[in-house]
PDB file of C-alpha atoms in Angstrom:
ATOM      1  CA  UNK A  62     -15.449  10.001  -9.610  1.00  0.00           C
ATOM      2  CA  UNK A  63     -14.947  10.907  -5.382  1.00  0.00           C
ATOM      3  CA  UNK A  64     -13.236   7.786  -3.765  1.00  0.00           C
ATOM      4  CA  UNK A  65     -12.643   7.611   0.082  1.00  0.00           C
ATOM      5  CA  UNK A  66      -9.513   5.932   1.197  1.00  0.00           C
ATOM      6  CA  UNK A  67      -9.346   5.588   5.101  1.00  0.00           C
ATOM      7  CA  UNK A  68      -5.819   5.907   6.580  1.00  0.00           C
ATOM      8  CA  UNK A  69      -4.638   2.565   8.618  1.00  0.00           C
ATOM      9  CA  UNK A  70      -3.038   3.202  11.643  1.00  0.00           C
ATOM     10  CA  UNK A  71       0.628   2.183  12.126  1.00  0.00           C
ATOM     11  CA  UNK A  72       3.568   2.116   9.422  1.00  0.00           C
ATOM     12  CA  UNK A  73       4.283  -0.283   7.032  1.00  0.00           C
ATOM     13  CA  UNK A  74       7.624  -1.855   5.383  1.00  0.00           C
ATOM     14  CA  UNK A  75       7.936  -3.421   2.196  1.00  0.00           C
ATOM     15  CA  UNK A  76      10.016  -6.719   2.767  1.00  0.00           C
ATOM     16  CA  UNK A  77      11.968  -8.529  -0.188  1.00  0.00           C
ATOM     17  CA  UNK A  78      13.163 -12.346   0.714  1.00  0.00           C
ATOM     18  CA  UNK A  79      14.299 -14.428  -1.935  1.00  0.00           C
ATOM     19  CA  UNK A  80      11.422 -16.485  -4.333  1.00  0.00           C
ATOM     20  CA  UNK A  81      12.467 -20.011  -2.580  1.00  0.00           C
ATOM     21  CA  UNK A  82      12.029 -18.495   0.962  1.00  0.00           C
ATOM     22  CA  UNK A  83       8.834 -20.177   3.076  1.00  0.00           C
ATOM     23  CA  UNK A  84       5.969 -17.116   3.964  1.00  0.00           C
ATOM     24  CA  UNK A  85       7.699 -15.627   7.014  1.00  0.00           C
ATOM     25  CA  UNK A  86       6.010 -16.243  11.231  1.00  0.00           C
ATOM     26  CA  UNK A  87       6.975 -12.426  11.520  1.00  0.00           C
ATOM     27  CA  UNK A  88       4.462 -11.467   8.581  1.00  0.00           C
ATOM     28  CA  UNK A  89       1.321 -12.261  10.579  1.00  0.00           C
ATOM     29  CA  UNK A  90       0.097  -9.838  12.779  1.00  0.00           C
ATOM     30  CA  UNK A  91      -2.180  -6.790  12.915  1.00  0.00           C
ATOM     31  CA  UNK A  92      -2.805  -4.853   9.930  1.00  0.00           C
ATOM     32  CA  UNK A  93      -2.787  -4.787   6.601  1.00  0.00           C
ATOM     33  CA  UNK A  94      -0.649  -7.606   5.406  1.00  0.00           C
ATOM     34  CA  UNK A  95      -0.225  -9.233   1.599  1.00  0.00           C
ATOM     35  CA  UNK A  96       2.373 -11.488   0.802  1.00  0.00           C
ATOM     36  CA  UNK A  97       3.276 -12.326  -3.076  1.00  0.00           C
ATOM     37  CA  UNK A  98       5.519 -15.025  -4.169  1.00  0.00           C
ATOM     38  CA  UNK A  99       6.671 -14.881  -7.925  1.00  0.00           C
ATOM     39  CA  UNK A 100       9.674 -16.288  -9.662  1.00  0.00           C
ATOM     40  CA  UNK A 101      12.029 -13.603  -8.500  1.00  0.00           C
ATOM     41  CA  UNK A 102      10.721 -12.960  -5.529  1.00  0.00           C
ATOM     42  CA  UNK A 103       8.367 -13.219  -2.120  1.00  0.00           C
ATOM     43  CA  UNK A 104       7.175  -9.515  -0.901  1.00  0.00           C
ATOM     44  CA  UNK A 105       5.760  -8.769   2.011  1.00  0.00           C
ATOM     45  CA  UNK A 106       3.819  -5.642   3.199  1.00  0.00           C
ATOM     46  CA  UNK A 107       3.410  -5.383   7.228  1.00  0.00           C
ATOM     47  CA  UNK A 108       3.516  -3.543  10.178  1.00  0.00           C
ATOM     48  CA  UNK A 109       7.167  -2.343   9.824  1.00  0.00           C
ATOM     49  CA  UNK A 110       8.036  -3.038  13.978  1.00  0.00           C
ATOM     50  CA  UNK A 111       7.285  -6.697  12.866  1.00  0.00           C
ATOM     51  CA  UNK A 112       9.818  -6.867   9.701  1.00  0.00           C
ATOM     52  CA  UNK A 113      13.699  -7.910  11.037  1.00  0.00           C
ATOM     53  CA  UNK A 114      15.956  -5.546  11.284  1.00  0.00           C
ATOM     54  CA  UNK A 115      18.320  -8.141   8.914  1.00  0.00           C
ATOM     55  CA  UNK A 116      15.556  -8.672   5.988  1.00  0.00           C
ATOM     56  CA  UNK A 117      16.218  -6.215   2.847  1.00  0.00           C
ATOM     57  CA  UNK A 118      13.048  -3.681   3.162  1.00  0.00           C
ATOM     58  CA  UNK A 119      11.910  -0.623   2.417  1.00  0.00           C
ATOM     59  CA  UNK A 120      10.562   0.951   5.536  1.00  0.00           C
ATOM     60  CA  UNK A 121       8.047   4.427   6.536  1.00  0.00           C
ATOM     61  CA  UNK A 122       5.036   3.906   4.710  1.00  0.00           C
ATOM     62  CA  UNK A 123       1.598   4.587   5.179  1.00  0.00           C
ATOM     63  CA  UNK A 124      -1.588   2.572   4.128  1.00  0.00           C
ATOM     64  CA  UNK A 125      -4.418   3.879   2.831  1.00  0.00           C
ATOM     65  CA  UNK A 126      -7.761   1.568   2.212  1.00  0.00           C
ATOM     66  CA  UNK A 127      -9.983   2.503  -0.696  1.00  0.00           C
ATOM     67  CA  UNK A 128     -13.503   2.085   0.621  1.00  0.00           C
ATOM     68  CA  UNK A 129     -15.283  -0.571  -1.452  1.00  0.00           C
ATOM     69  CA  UNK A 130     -15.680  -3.001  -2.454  1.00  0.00           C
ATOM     70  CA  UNK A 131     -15.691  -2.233  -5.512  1.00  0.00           C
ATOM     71  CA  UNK A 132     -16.860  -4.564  -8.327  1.00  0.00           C
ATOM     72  CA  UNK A 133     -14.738  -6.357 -10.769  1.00  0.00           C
ATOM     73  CA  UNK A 134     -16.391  -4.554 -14.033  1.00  0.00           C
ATOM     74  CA  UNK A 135     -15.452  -0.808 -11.950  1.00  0.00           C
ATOM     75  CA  UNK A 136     -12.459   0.823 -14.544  1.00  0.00           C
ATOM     76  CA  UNK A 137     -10.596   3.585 -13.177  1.00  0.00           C
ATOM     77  CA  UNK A 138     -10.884   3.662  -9.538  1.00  0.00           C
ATOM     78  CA  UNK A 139      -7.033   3.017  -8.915  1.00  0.00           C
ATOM     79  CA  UNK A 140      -6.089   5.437 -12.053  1.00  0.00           C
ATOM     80  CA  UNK A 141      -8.128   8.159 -10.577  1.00  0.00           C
ATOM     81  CA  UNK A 142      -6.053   8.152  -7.228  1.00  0.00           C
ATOM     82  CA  UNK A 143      -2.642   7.120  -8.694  1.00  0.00           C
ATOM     83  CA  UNK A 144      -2.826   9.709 -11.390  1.00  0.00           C
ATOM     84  CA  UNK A 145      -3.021  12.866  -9.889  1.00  0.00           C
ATOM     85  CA  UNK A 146      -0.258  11.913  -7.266  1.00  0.00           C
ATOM     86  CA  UNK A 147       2.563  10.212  -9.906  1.00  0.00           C
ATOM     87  CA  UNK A 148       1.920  14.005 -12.250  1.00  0.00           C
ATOM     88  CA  UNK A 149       3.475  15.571  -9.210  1.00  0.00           C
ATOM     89  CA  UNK A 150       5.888  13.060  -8.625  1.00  0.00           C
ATOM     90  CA  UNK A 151       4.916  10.851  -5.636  1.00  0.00           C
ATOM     91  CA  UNK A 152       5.905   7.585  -5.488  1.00  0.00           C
ATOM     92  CA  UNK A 153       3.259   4.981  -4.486  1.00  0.00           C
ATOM     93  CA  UNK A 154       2.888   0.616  -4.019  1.00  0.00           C
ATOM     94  CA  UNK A 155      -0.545  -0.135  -4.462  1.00  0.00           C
ATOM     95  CA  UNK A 156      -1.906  -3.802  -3.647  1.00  0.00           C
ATOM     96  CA  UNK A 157      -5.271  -5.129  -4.791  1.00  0.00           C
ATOM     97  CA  UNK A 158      -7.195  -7.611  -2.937  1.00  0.00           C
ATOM     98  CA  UNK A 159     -11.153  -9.480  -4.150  1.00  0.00           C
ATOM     99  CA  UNK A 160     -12.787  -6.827  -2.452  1.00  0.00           C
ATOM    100  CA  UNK A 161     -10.749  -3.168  -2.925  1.00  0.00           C
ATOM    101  CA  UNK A 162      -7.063  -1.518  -3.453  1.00  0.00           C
ATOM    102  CA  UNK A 163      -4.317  -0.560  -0.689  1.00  0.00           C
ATOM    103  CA  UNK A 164      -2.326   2.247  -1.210  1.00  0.00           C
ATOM    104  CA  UNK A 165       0.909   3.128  -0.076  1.00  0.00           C
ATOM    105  CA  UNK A 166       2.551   6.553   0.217  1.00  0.00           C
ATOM    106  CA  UNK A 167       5.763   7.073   2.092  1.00  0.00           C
ATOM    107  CA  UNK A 168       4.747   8.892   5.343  1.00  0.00           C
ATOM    108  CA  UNK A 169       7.008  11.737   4.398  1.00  0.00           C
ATOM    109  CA  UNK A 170       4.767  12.618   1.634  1.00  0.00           C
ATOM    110  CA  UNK A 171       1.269  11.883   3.447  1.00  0.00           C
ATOM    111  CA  UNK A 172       0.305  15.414   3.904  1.00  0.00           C
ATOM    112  CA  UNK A 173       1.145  16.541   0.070  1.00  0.00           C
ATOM    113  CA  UNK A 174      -0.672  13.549  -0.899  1.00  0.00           C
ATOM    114  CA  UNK A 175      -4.031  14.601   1.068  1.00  0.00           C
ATOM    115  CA  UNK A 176      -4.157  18.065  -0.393  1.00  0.00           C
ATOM    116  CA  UNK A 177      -3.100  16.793  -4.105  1.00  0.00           C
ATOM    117  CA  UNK A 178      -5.761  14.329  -3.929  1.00  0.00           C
ATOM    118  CA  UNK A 179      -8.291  16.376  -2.317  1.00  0.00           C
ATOM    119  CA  UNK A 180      -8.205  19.007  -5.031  1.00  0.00           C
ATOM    120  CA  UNK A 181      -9.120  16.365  -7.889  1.00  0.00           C
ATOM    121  CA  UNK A 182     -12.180  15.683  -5.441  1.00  0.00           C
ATOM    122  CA  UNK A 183     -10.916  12.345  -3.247  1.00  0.00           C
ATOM    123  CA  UNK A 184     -11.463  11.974   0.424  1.00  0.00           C
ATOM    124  CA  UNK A 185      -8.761  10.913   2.835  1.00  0.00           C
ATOM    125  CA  UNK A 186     -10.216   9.549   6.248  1.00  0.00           C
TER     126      UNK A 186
END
């Protein structure tokens, strides 16, 4: 199984506020954005020049859409692209939405990332 996963332009944080907090104005903006609220928790991913400098994040990632959609009875298509890059050791977030998956790699490990998943037959755009 090929997938395609297009490259977003811009960096991305990963913002931590606590579960009570209300969904932030400074989330909204271009982008990828996805905000989850459980009982420990609300997370935001966005643009990181749009996170505070004061909110606890995680900042210097880069987003990756897998080109879908892809249907709800599809098995695999995240496992095929995380696998190959957590057996050599890179880190990812990944976020699913209706339609597809967003991954994230930190932007230090981008290039590793295109030739380790290029070699197991994937196609970063």
């Amino acid at each position: 199984m090929s997938i395609t996963l297009k490259q977003l332009a811009g960096r991305y944080a990963i913002a931590r506020q606590p579960p009570d907090s209300p969904i932030p104005d400074w989330a909204d903006g271009a982008g990828f954005l996805s905000i989850s609220r459980t009982e420990d928790e609300l997370s935001v991913v966005c643009r990181e020049e749009r996170v505070p400098v004061d909110v606890r994040q995680d900042r210097g990632w880069t987003c990756f859409k897998f080109q879908g959609p892809f249907a709800f009875s599809e098995t695999g298509i995240a496992l095929a692209v995380i696998r190959p890059l957590s057996e050599k050791g890179v880190g990812i977030f990944l976020v699913s939405t209706f339609d597809t998956d967003y991954l994230l790699i930190k932007t230090a490990d981008v290039e590793r990332s295109r030739l380790l998943l290029s070699e197991v037959g994937h196609v970063l755009v």
